[in-house]
Amino acid sequence: MRIIRNYFYTAGYNLLILLTPLLTVPYISRVLGPTGVGINATTNSIITYFLLFGTVGITIYGNREIAFIRDDRAQRSQTFWEIEILQLVTISCAYLAFLVFLMFEHQLKIYFFYQSFYIIAGAVDISWYFMGLEDFKKTVLRNMLVKVASIIAIFTFVKTAQDTGIYILILAGSQVLGNLTLWPYLRHSVAKPDWHHLRLFRHLRPSIALFIPQIATTVYLALNKTMLWQMDSLTAAGFYDYSDKLIKLVLALVTATGTVMLPHIANLFMKQQLERVRQYLYMSFDFVLAIAIPMALGVAAVATTLAPLFFGRAFSAVDQLLMIEAPVIILIGMSNVLGQQFLLPTKQTKTYTISVTVGALVNMACNIPLIWLWGVAGAMLATLISEVCVTGYQLIVTRHSLKTRNLFTGALKYALAGAIMFAVVYGLNITMAASYLNLAMQIGIGALIYGGLILILQPPVLANAAKLRSRVH
């Protein structure tokens, strides 16, 4: 079935984006040290703002619009060119603003310049088009080659703490190259534009409507590192960044459903198949709980060993941060289903905007006192509180469209299986010697315990999987 296939493609794509820096973490953390890692984290968080304002919500908007009209090649082609040219215009404006910023920046100027290649990558990013078509295979396979090449380049050229700039340049440059590799596929899918009837700016207002929640989401993710830099240190920003990277790696598997289901739900919504929309949402929410709960508890269970073993002794403080942030995996998983898989594709943009804006405001309000009291642990706690608010609000506003009871049908069974798994794995983690072999053994034992209990408890995810499998055959 296309949804299952696309889920694995998307999970692979999300993992691929995060895997390049994460695979190199044990090496980079030792070579560059906390200061070098902090420089990368801080400069990248600032560049994120320029990239965000350059894309003005076009990525999500383009995905949804292509899904709405994907069966009409002529209309689809014209819409693609209108959105992409608009993206080139807005990204160019963002890059000019960045150059003005660079004139006044002296401390980390060269590192900011290297990071600016991410902005250029945004201008040529057309992954939204293929996602709107529910064609994820091309994106994954082409980017895989580029990411592997970047990993080889990192181990080849990054040798000392003075190579921080080279490390940033490799990561940013690979993003540009990866995006460019998708363009050759357009010739089989997109017709030439009708230049006389291009209406670029008809897309600006609706994309800005999606831009507002994107701002809120990105701001409260990037704001923590920026505020840690100003209120604490570059080292604290580096600790936060590495903890967040590992959590985001796990989240890539959980939130892959959002990328897959957004265009699918949008297409069903345009065809007025509302009951099918609800059924897919219930199944997706249950699946997310089934994988997010054990992943969150699993990360928390092995955090004490995982942080110093994986990142190095200089990053031993990350273990506490991982335990604080682990519940975010469950919260973001739920809000991803409610927000990206339901509110956005069914054109409830205003409601979605309010939910993520609430999260951003709560995060900013909590950051100052919590960072002042507990430093980087306080920033992590602020993130957790903000995600609780986002998910809570979305559950409240969708209660009339989606039955809450149907969303949480299997939650208690997943929580019970996850809690038993956590108790066993955490006990092993604090008693066994720290080694990669023991860590792999603990993860394997945890997976066996959770999987075995799921087979005994028979939650809905098993029945849903059987339904999907029967449709395939």
Short mmCIF file of C-alpha atoms in Angstrom, two decimals:
data_model
loop_
_atom_site.label_atom_id
_atom_site.label_comp_id
_atom_site.label_asym_id
_atom_site.label_seq_id
_atom_site.Cartn_x
_atom_site.Cartn_y
_atom_site.Cartn_z
CA MET A 1 0.00 0.00 0.00
CA ARG A 2 1.24 3.48 -0.91
CA ILE A 3 0.90 4.89 2.64
CA ILE A 4 3.02 2.14 4.21
CA ARG A 5 5.66 2.39 1.48
CA ASN A 6 5.77 6.17 1.75
CA TYR A 7 6.06 5.97 5.54
CA PHE A 8 9.25 3.96 5.26
CA TYR A 9 10.60 6.26 2.55
CA THR A 10 9.81 9.34 4.66
CA ALA A 11 11.18 7.84 7.86
CA GLY A 12 14.34 7.08 5.92
CA TYR A 13 14.42 10.61 4.51
CA ASN A 14 13.96 12.22 7.93
CA LEU A 15 16.56 9.94 9.47
CA LEU A 16 18.93 10.71 6.62
CA ILE A 17 18.76 14.46 7.22
CA LEU A 18 19.53 13.99 10.91
CA LEU A 19 21.83 11.01 10.58
CA THR A 20 24.71 12.81 8.89
CA PRO A 21 25.52 15.05 11.87
CA LEU A 22 24.51 12.40 14.39
CA LEU A 23 26.62 9.61 12.91
CA THR A 24 29.61 11.90 13.20
CA VAL A 25 28.79 13.10 16.73
CA PRO A 26 31.17 10.80 18.64
CA TYR A 27 34.00 11.90 16.33
CA ILE A 28 33.07 15.59 16.04
CA SER A 29 32.43 16.08 19.76
CA ARG A 30 35.96 14.89 20.51
CA VAL A 31 37.65 16.77 17.64
CA LEU A 32 35.84 20.12 17.88
CA GLY A 33 35.01 19.99 21.59
CA PRO A 34 32.07 21.73 23.33
CA THR A 35 33.11 25.17 22.03
CA GLY A 36 33.23 24.11 18.37
CA VAL A 37 29.93 22.28 18.73
CA GLY A 38 28.47 25.37 20.40
CA ILE A 39 29.62 27.61 17.52
CA ASN A 40 27.86 25.35 15.03
CA ALA A 41 24.69 25.18 17.13
CA THR A 42 24.54 28.93 17.74
CA THR A 43 25.26 30.11 14.19
CA ASN A 44 22.87 27.52 12.78
CA SER A 45 20.07 28.72 15.07
CA ILE A 46 20.49 32.28 13.76
CA ILE A 47 20.55 31.14 10.11
CA THR A 48 17.33 29.25 10.80
CA TYR A 49 15.55 32.58 11.24
CA PHE A 50 16.65 33.85 7.81
CA LEU A 51 15.73 30.56 6.14
CA LEU A 52 12.36 30.60 7.87
CA PHE A 53 11.54 34.10 6.65
CA GLY A 54 12.80 33.21 3.19
CA THR A 55 10.52 30.21 2.74
CA VAL A 56 7.45 32.00 4.24
CA GLY A 57 5.50 28.76 4.70
CA ILE A 58 5.95 27.70 1.07
CA THR A 59 7.18 24.19 1.92
CA ILE A 60 3.96 23.13 3.67
CA TYR A 61 1.74 25.24 1.41
CA GLY A 62 3.28 23.82 -1.76
CA ASN A 63 2.92 20.27 -0.48
CA ARG A 64 -0.77 20.79 0.25
CA GLU A 65 -1.56 22.67 -2.98
CA ILE A 66 0.08 20.04 -5.19
CA ALA A 67 -1.90 17.34 -3.32
CA PHE A 68 -5.14 19.21 -4.05
CA ILE A 69 -4.55 19.36 -7.84
CA ARG A 70 -2.15 16.50 -8.52
CA ASP A 71 -4.50 14.78 -11.02
CA ASP A 72 -4.48 17.80 -13.39
CA ARG A 73 -1.02 17.95 -15.04
CA ALA A 74 -1.46 21.36 -16.65
CA GLN A 75 -2.72 23.06 -13.50
CA ARG A 76 -0.16 21.21 -11.39
CA SER A 77 2.71 22.36 -13.62
CA GLN A 78 1.64 26.00 -13.63
CA THR A 79 1.15 25.94 -9.86
CA PHE A 80 4.59 24.41 -9.36
CA TRP A 81 6.33 27.15 -11.33
CA GLU A 82 4.37 29.90 -9.60
CA ILE A 83 5.25 28.59 -6.15
CA GLU A 84 8.91 27.85 -6.96
CA ILE A 85 9.56 31.26 -8.56
CA LEU A 86 7.88 32.90 -5.56
CA GLN A 87 10.22 30.87 -3.34
CA LEU A 88 13.25 32.13 -5.30
CA VAL A 89 12.07 35.73 -4.83
CA THR A 90 11.46 35.41 -1.09
CA ILE A 91 14.71 33.52 -0.46
CA SER A 92 16.64 36.21 -2.36
CA CYS A 93 15.14 38.86 -0.08
CA ALA A 94 16.11 36.78 2.97
CA TYR A 95 19.70 36.41 1.72
CA LEU A 96 20.00 40.17 1.20
CA ALA A 97 18.81 40.67 4.78
CA PHE A 98 21.42 38.14 5.93
CA LEU A 99 24.19 40.07 4.13
CA VAL A 100 23.13 43.22 6.00
CA PHE A 101 23.28 41.25 9.28
CA LEU A 102 26.73 39.94 8.34
CA MET A 103 28.06 43.49 8.00
CA PHE A 104 27.47 44.05 11.72
CA GLU A 105 28.64 40.61 12.93
CA HIS A 106 32.32 40.29 13.80
CA GLN A 107 32.75 37.50 16.38
CA LEU A 108 31.52 34.54 14.29
CA LYS A 109 31.39 36.13 10.81
CA ILE A 110 33.06 33.38 8.77
CA TYR A 111 30.96 30.68 10.45
CA PHE A 112 27.76 32.57 9.65
CA PHE A 113 28.84 32.83 6.02
CA TYR A 114 29.35 29.06 5.80
CA GLN A 115 25.94 28.48 7.40
CA SER A 116 24.34 30.76 4.78
CA PHE A 117 24.52 27.94 2.24
CA TYR A 118 21.47 26.54 4.03
CA ILE A 119 19.57 29.63 2.80
CA ILE A 120 20.70 28.93 -0.77
CA ALA A 121 19.59 25.31 -0.34
CA GLY A 122 16.13 26.58 0.58
CA ALA A 123 15.84 28.39 -2.76
CA VAL A 124 16.23 25.17 -4.77
CA ASP A 125 14.28 22.88 -2.43
CA ILE A 126 11.46 21.23 -4.41
CA SER A 127 10.90 18.25 -2.12
CA TRP A 128 7.46 19.74 -1.35
CA TYR A 129 6.40 19.04 -4.95
CA PHE A 130 7.22 15.32 -4.81
CA MET A 131 5.67 15.01 -1.35
CA GLY A 132 2.47 16.55 -2.69
CA LEU A 133 2.45 13.82 -5.36
CA GLU A 134 3.08 11.23 -2.61
CA ASP A 135 6.26 10.26 -4.44
CA PHE A 136 8.87 9.96 -1.69
CA LYS A 137 11.21 7.43 -3.30
CA LYS A 138 13.11 9.94 -5.43
CA THR A 139 13.79 12.26 -2.51
CA VAL A 140 15.16 9.50 -0.32
CA LEU A 141 17.42 7.71 -2.78
CA ARG A 142 19.04 10.82 -4.26
CA ASN A 143 19.72 12.37 -0.87
CA MET A 144 21.16 9.13 0.47
CA LEU A 145 24.08 9.32 -1.95
CA VAL A 146 24.75 12.96 -1.06
CA LYS A 147 24.61 12.32 2.68
CA VAL A 148 27.00 9.37 2.46
CA ALA A 149 29.41 11.58 0.51
CA SER A 150 29.18 14.27 3.21
CA ILE A 151 29.95 11.75 5.97
CA ILE A 152 33.06 10.63 4.08
CA ALA A 153 34.07 14.28 3.63
CA ILE A 154 33.70 15.00 7.36
CA PHE A 155 35.96 12.13 8.39
CA THR A 156 38.44 13.09 5.66
CA PHE A 157 38.74 16.85 6.17
CA VAL A 158 37.73 17.59 9.79
CA LYS A 159 40.78 16.77 11.90
CA THR A 160 41.26 19.49 14.55
CA ALA A 161 39.31 22.10 16.55
CA GLN A 162 40.30 24.65 13.86
CA ASP A 163 38.19 22.76 11.30
CA THR A 164 34.82 23.91 12.68
CA GLY A 165 34.26 26.02 9.56
CA ILE A 166 34.99 23.07 7.27
CA TYR A 167 32.50 20.94 9.21
CA ILE A 168 29.76 23.58 8.82
CA LEU A 169 30.55 24.04 5.13
CA ILE A 170 30.32 20.31 4.43
CA LEU A 171 26.90 20.04 6.12
CA ALA A 172 25.46 23.15 4.45
CA GLY A 173 26.98 22.39 1.04
CA SER A 174 25.58 18.86 1.06
CA GLN A 175 22.12 20.31 1.65
CA VAL A 176 22.46 22.44 -1.50
CA LEU A 177 23.70 19.48 -3.53
CA GLY A 178 20.96 17.20 -2.22
CA ASN A 179 18.22 19.64 -3.20
CA LEU A 180 19.68 20.18 -6.68
CA THR A 181 19.67 16.44 -7.42
CA LEU A 182 15.85 16.41 -7.42
CA TRP A 183 15.54 18.85 -10.33
CA PRO A 184 16.27 16.39 -13.19
CA TYR A 185 13.10 14.45 -12.27
CA LEU A 186 10.91 17.43 -13.13
CA ARG A 187 11.20 16.96 -16.89
CA HIS A 188 8.99 13.86 -16.73
CA SER A 189 6.42 15.43 -14.41
CA VAL A 190 6.17 19.17 -15.05
CA ALA A 191 5.38 21.01 -18.28
CA LYS A 192 6.95 24.33 -19.25
CA PRO A 193 5.32 27.33 -17.58
CA ASP A 194 2.94 29.68 -19.34
CA TRP A 195 5.00 32.81 -18.65
CA HIS A 196 2.20 35.19 -19.68
CA HIS A 197 -0.22 33.79 -17.12
CA LEU A 198 2.06 33.28 -14.12
CA ARG A 199 0.43 34.62 -10.95
CA LEU A 200 3.12 34.29 -8.31
CA PHE A 201 1.67 36.47 -5.62
CA ARG A 202 -1.71 34.74 -5.44
CA HIS A 203 0.17 32.15 -3.38
CA LEU A 204 1.77 34.65 -1.02
CA ARG A 205 -1.14 35.32 1.31
CA PRO A 206 -2.12 31.66 1.93
CA SER A 207 1.53 30.67 2.35
CA ILE A 208 1.99 33.45 4.92
CA ALA A 209 -1.00 32.02 6.79
CA LEU A 210 1.01 28.79 7.09
CA PHE A 211 4.17 30.81 7.73
CA ILE A 212 2.90 32.12 11.08
CA PRO A 213 2.70 28.68 12.76
CA GLN A 214 5.99 27.76 11.13
CA ILE A 215 7.56 30.84 12.71
CA ALA A 216 6.18 29.90 16.10
CA THR A 217 7.39 26.30 15.81
CA THR A 218 10.88 27.19 14.61
CA VAL A 219 11.28 30.08 17.04
CA TYR A 220 10.63 28.04 20.14
CA LEU A 221 13.02 25.37 18.86
CA ALA A 222 15.82 27.79 17.94
CA LEU A 223 15.18 30.33 20.71
CA ASN A 224 16.46 28.01 23.42
CA LYS A 225 19.93 27.79 21.86
CA THR A 226 20.05 31.53 21.20
CA MET A 227 19.01 32.40 24.76
CA LEU A 228 21.42 29.85 26.23
CA TRP A 229 24.22 31.51 24.26
CA GLN A 230 23.30 34.92 25.66
CA MET A 231 22.34 33.92 29.23
CA ASP A 232 24.71 31.01 29.81
CA SER A 233 27.45 30.02 27.34
CA LEU A 234 28.24 28.52 23.94
CA THR A 235 29.00 25.26 25.76
CA ALA A 236 25.48 25.16 27.23
CA ALA A 237 24.07 25.71 23.74
CA GLY A 238 26.18 22.78 22.54
CA PHE A 239 24.85 20.51 25.31
CA TYR A 240 21.28 21.46 24.40
CA ASP A 241 21.94 20.94 20.69
CA TYR A 242 23.32 17.42 21.09
CA SER A 243 20.51 16.31 23.36
CA ASP A 244 17.98 17.77 20.94
CA LYS A 245 19.67 16.10 17.96
CA LEU A 246 19.30 12.66 19.51
CA ILE A 247 15.66 13.26 20.42
CA LYS A 248 14.98 14.55 16.90
CA LEU A 249 16.56 11.41 15.46
CA VAL A 250 14.01 9.29 17.32
CA LEU A 251 11.24 11.73 16.38
CA ALA A 252 12.07 11.25 12.69
CA LEU A 253 10.44 7.81 12.89
CA VAL A 254 7.42 9.14 14.77
CA THR A 255 6.68 12.25 12.69
CA ALA A 256 7.25 10.55 9.33
CA THR A 257 3.53 9.77 9.38
CA GLY A 258 2.80 13.52 9.25
CA THR A 259 4.70 14.08 6.01
CA VAL A 260 3.05 11.05 4.42
CA MET A 261 -0.50 11.69 5.62
CA LEU A 262 -0.71 15.45 4.94
CA PRO A 263 -1.02 15.15 1.13
CA HIS A 264 -3.10 11.97 1.44
CA ILE A 265 -5.60 13.56 3.85
CA ALA A 266 -5.65 16.76 1.77
CA ASN A 267 -6.60 14.77 -1.33
CA LEU A 268 -9.36 12.87 0.53
CA PHE A 269 -10.64 16.14 2.02
CA MET A 270 -10.95 17.73 -1.44
CA LYS A 271 -12.96 14.67 -2.53
CA GLN A 272 -15.22 15.12 0.56
CA GLN A 273 -14.37 11.63 1.89
CA LEU A 274 -14.56 12.84 5.51
CA GLU A 275 -15.26 9.49 7.16
CA ARG A 276 -12.13 8.01 5.58
CA VAL A 277 -10.22 11.04 6.88
CA ARG A 278 -11.33 10.24 10.45
CA GLN A 279 -10.50 6.55 10.15
CA TYR A 280 -7.01 7.29 8.88
CA LEU A 281 -6.50 9.79 11.70
CA TYR A 282 -7.51 7.29 14.40
CA MET A 283 -5.16 4.67 12.94
CA SER A 284 -2.31 7.16 12.60
CA PHE A 285 -2.71 8.46 16.16
CA ASP A 286 -2.74 4.93 17.55
CA PHE A 287 0.35 3.98 15.53
CA VAL A 288 2.20 7.07 16.79
CA LEU A 289 1.41 6.20 20.41
CA ALA A 290 2.50 2.60 19.82
CA ILE A 291 5.99 3.68 18.72
CA ALA A 292 6.44 7.00 20.56
CA ILE A 293 5.80 5.68 24.08
CA PRO A 294 8.47 2.92 23.99
CA MET A 295 10.93 5.23 22.22
CA ALA A 296 10.54 7.98 24.83
CA LEU A 297 10.84 5.56 27.74
CA GLY A 298 13.70 3.74 26.01
CA VAL A 299 15.74 6.93 25.56
CA ALA A 300 15.16 7.84 29.21
CA ALA A 301 16.15 4.33 30.35
CA VAL A 302 19.55 4.33 28.60
CA ALA A 303 20.32 8.08 28.89
CA THR A 304 22.80 7.67 31.77
CA THR A 305 25.07 5.50 29.64
CA LEU A 306 24.15 6.79 26.20
CA ALA A 307 25.24 10.42 26.67
CA PRO A 308 28.85 9.98 27.85
CA LEU A 309 29.36 6.86 25.72
CA PHE A 310 28.08 8.36 22.51
CA PHE A 311 29.07 12.02 22.88
CA GLY A 312 32.21 11.67 25.02
CA ARG A 313 33.02 12.55 28.62
CA ALA A 314 32.92 16.29 27.89
CA PHE A 315 29.19 15.89 27.19
CA SER A 316 28.28 13.83 30.28
CA ALA A 317 25.77 16.54 31.31
CA VAL A 318 23.60 15.57 28.33
CA ASP A 319 22.26 12.47 30.15
CA GLN A 320 20.04 14.58 32.42
CA LEU A 321 18.84 16.62 29.44
CA LEU A 322 17.84 13.48 27.54
CA MET A 323 15.71 12.30 30.45
CA ILE A 324 13.96 15.68 30.69
CA GLU A 325 13.32 15.93 26.96
CA ALA A 326 12.29 12.30 26.33
CA PRO A 327 8.51 12.88 26.90
CA VAL A 328 8.64 15.41 24.03
CA ILE A 329 8.75 12.41 21.67
CA ILE A 330 5.22 11.44 22.73
CA LEU A 331 3.89 15.01 22.81
CA ILE A 332 5.22 16.03 19.40
CA GLY A 333 4.03 12.72 17.97
CA MET A 334 0.46 13.46 19.09
CA SER A 335 0.51 17.11 17.99
CA ASN A 336 1.94 16.05 14.63
CA VAL A 337 -1.11 13.88 13.97
CA LEU A 338 -3.62 16.48 15.15
CA GLY A 339 -1.87 19.44 13.53
CA GLN A 340 -0.11 18.35 10.36
CA GLN A 341 -2.34 15.40 9.56
CA PHE A 342 -5.72 16.92 10.40
CA LEU A 343 -5.83 20.69 10.93
CA LEU A 344 -3.57 21.70 8.03
CA PRO A 345 -4.88 19.41 5.25
CA THR A 346 -8.50 20.23 6.21
CA LYS A 347 -7.78 23.98 5.93
CA GLN A 348 -8.05 24.73 9.67
CA THR A 349 -4.91 26.84 9.50
CA LYS A 350 -6.09 29.42 12.04
CA THR A 351 -6.65 26.80 14.73
CA TYR A 352 -3.26 25.24 14.02
CA THR A 353 -1.63 28.67 14.15
CA ILE A 354 -3.12 29.44 17.56
CA SER A 355 -1.93 26.11 18.97
CA VAL A 356 1.73 26.53 18.00
CA THR A 357 1.70 30.23 18.88
CA VAL A 358 0.54 29.30 22.37
CA GLY A 359 3.50 26.91 22.58
CA ALA A 360 5.97 29.57 21.43
CA LEU A 361 4.67 32.16 23.91
CA VAL A 362 4.76 29.66 26.78
CA ASN A 363 8.30 28.67 25.80
CA MET A 364 9.50 32.29 25.78
CA ALA A 365 7.76 33.03 29.07
CA CYS A 366 9.31 29.98 30.75
CA ASN A 367 12.79 30.32 29.24
CA ILE A 368 14.01 33.36 31.15
CA PRO A 369 13.21 32.21 34.71
CA LEU A 370 14.03 28.54 34.06
CA ILE A 371 17.36 29.21 32.31
CA TRP A 372 18.24 31.68 35.08
CA LEU A 373 17.44 29.04 37.74
CA TRP A 374 18.74 25.83 36.15
CA GLY A 375 20.65 26.79 33.00
CA VAL A 376 20.43 24.33 30.12
CA ALA A 377 18.17 21.97 32.13
CA GLY A 378 15.76 24.88 32.54
CA ALA A 379 15.70 25.47 28.77
CA MET A 380 14.88 21.80 28.25
CA LEU A 381 12.08 21.99 30.83
CA ALA A 382 10.67 25.06 29.05
CA THR A 383 10.54 23.05 25.81
CA LEU A 384 8.67 20.24 27.57
CA ILE A 385 6.11 22.62 29.09
CA SER A 386 5.49 24.33 25.75
CA GLU A 387 4.86 20.99 24.00
CA VAL A 388 2.34 20.02 26.70
CA CYS A 389 0.45 23.26 25.97
CA VAL A 390 0.48 22.71 22.19
CA THR A 391 -0.82 19.15 22.39
CA GLY A 392 -3.36 19.98 25.10
CA TYR A 393 -4.82 22.84 23.07
CA GLN A 394 -5.09 20.72 19.92
CA LEU A 395 -6.86 17.93 21.79
CA ILE A 396 -9.39 20.43 23.13
CA VAL A 397 -10.19 22.11 19.79
CA THR A 398 -10.47 18.84 17.82
CA ARG A 399 -12.70 17.06 20.33
CA HIS A 400 -15.86 17.77 18.27
CA SER A 401 -14.38 16.51 15.00
CA LEU A 402 -12.42 13.56 16.40
CA LYS A 403 -13.58 11.41 19.30
CA THR A 404 -10.89 11.62 21.97
CA ARG A 405 -11.77 8.13 23.22
CA ASN A 406 -11.04 6.70 19.76
CA LEU A 407 -7.66 8.42 19.70
CA PHE A 408 -6.51 6.88 22.99
CA THR A 409 -8.05 3.40 22.66
CA GLY A 410 -4.73 1.59 23.09
CA ALA A 411 -2.85 4.19 25.15
CA LEU A 412 -3.01 2.35 28.48
CA LYS A 413 -1.69 -0.88 26.95
CA TYR A 414 1.22 0.92 25.30
CA ALA A 415 1.98 2.77 28.55
CA LEU A 416 1.89 -0.46 30.60
CA ALA A 417 4.18 -2.31 28.19
CA GLY A 418 6.49 0.72 28.03
CA ALA A 419 6.67 1.11 31.82
CA ILE A 420 7.65 -2.54 32.35
CA MET A 421 10.26 -2.23 29.60
CA PHE A 422 11.63 0.96 31.18
CA ALA A 423 11.97 -0.63 34.63
CA VAL A 424 13.97 -3.57 33.27
CA VAL A 425 16.20 -1.57 30.89
CA TYR A 426 16.92 1.21 33.39
CA GLY A 427 17.90 -1.38 35.99
CA LEU A 428 20.31 -2.98 33.53
CA ASN A 429 21.67 0.39 32.43
CA ILE A 430 22.72 1.55 35.89
CA THR A 431 24.25 -1.81 36.86
CA MET A 432 26.07 -2.90 33.69
CA ALA A 433 29.39 -1.46 32.56
CA ALA A 434 29.18 1.30 29.96
CA SER A 435 30.00 -0.13 26.54
CA TYR A 436 28.50 -0.16 23.06
CA LEU A 437 27.87 -3.90 23.33
CA ASN A 438 25.98 -3.57 26.62
CA LEU A 439 24.01 -0.61 25.27
CA ALA A 440 22.98 -2.60 22.19
CA MET A 441 22.04 -5.52 24.45
CA GLN A 442 19.85 -3.27 26.63
CA ILE A 443 18.08 -1.83 23.58
CA GLY A 444 17.52 -5.33 22.19
CA ILE A 445 16.13 -6.62 25.51
CA GLY A 446 13.86 -3.58 25.73
CA ALA A 447 12.52 -4.19 22.22
CA LEU A 448 11.84 -7.86 22.98
CA ILE A 449 10.03 -7.03 26.23
CA TYR A 450 7.86 -4.35 24.64
CA GLY A 451 7.13 -6.42 21.54
CA GLY A 452 6.25 -9.48 23.63
CA LEU A 453 3.91 -7.51 25.88
CA ILE A 454 2.20 -5.96 22.85
CA LEU A 455 1.51 -9.45 21.48
CA ILE A 456 0.03 -10.43 24.86
CA LEU A 457 -2.03 -7.25 25.40
CA GLN A 458 -3.32 -7.11 21.78
CA PRO A 459 -3.74 -3.32 21.39
CA PRO A 460 -5.40 -1.78 18.27
CA VAL A 461 -2.12 -1.33 16.38
CA LEU A 462 -2.03 -5.07 15.64
CA ALA A 463 -5.55 -5.12 14.20
CA ASN A 464 -4.84 -1.97 12.18
CA ALA A 465 -1.66 -3.51 10.78
CA ALA A 466 -3.62 -6.61 9.76
CA LYS A 467 -6.18 -4.43 7.95
CA LEU A 468 -3.49 -2.58 6.02
CA ARG A 469 -1.73 -5.83 5.16
CA SER A 470 -4.96 -7.32 3.81
CA ARG A 471 -5.45 -4.25 1.59
CA VAL A 472 -1.97 -4.71 0.16
CA HIS A 473 -2.72 -8.31 -0.78
#
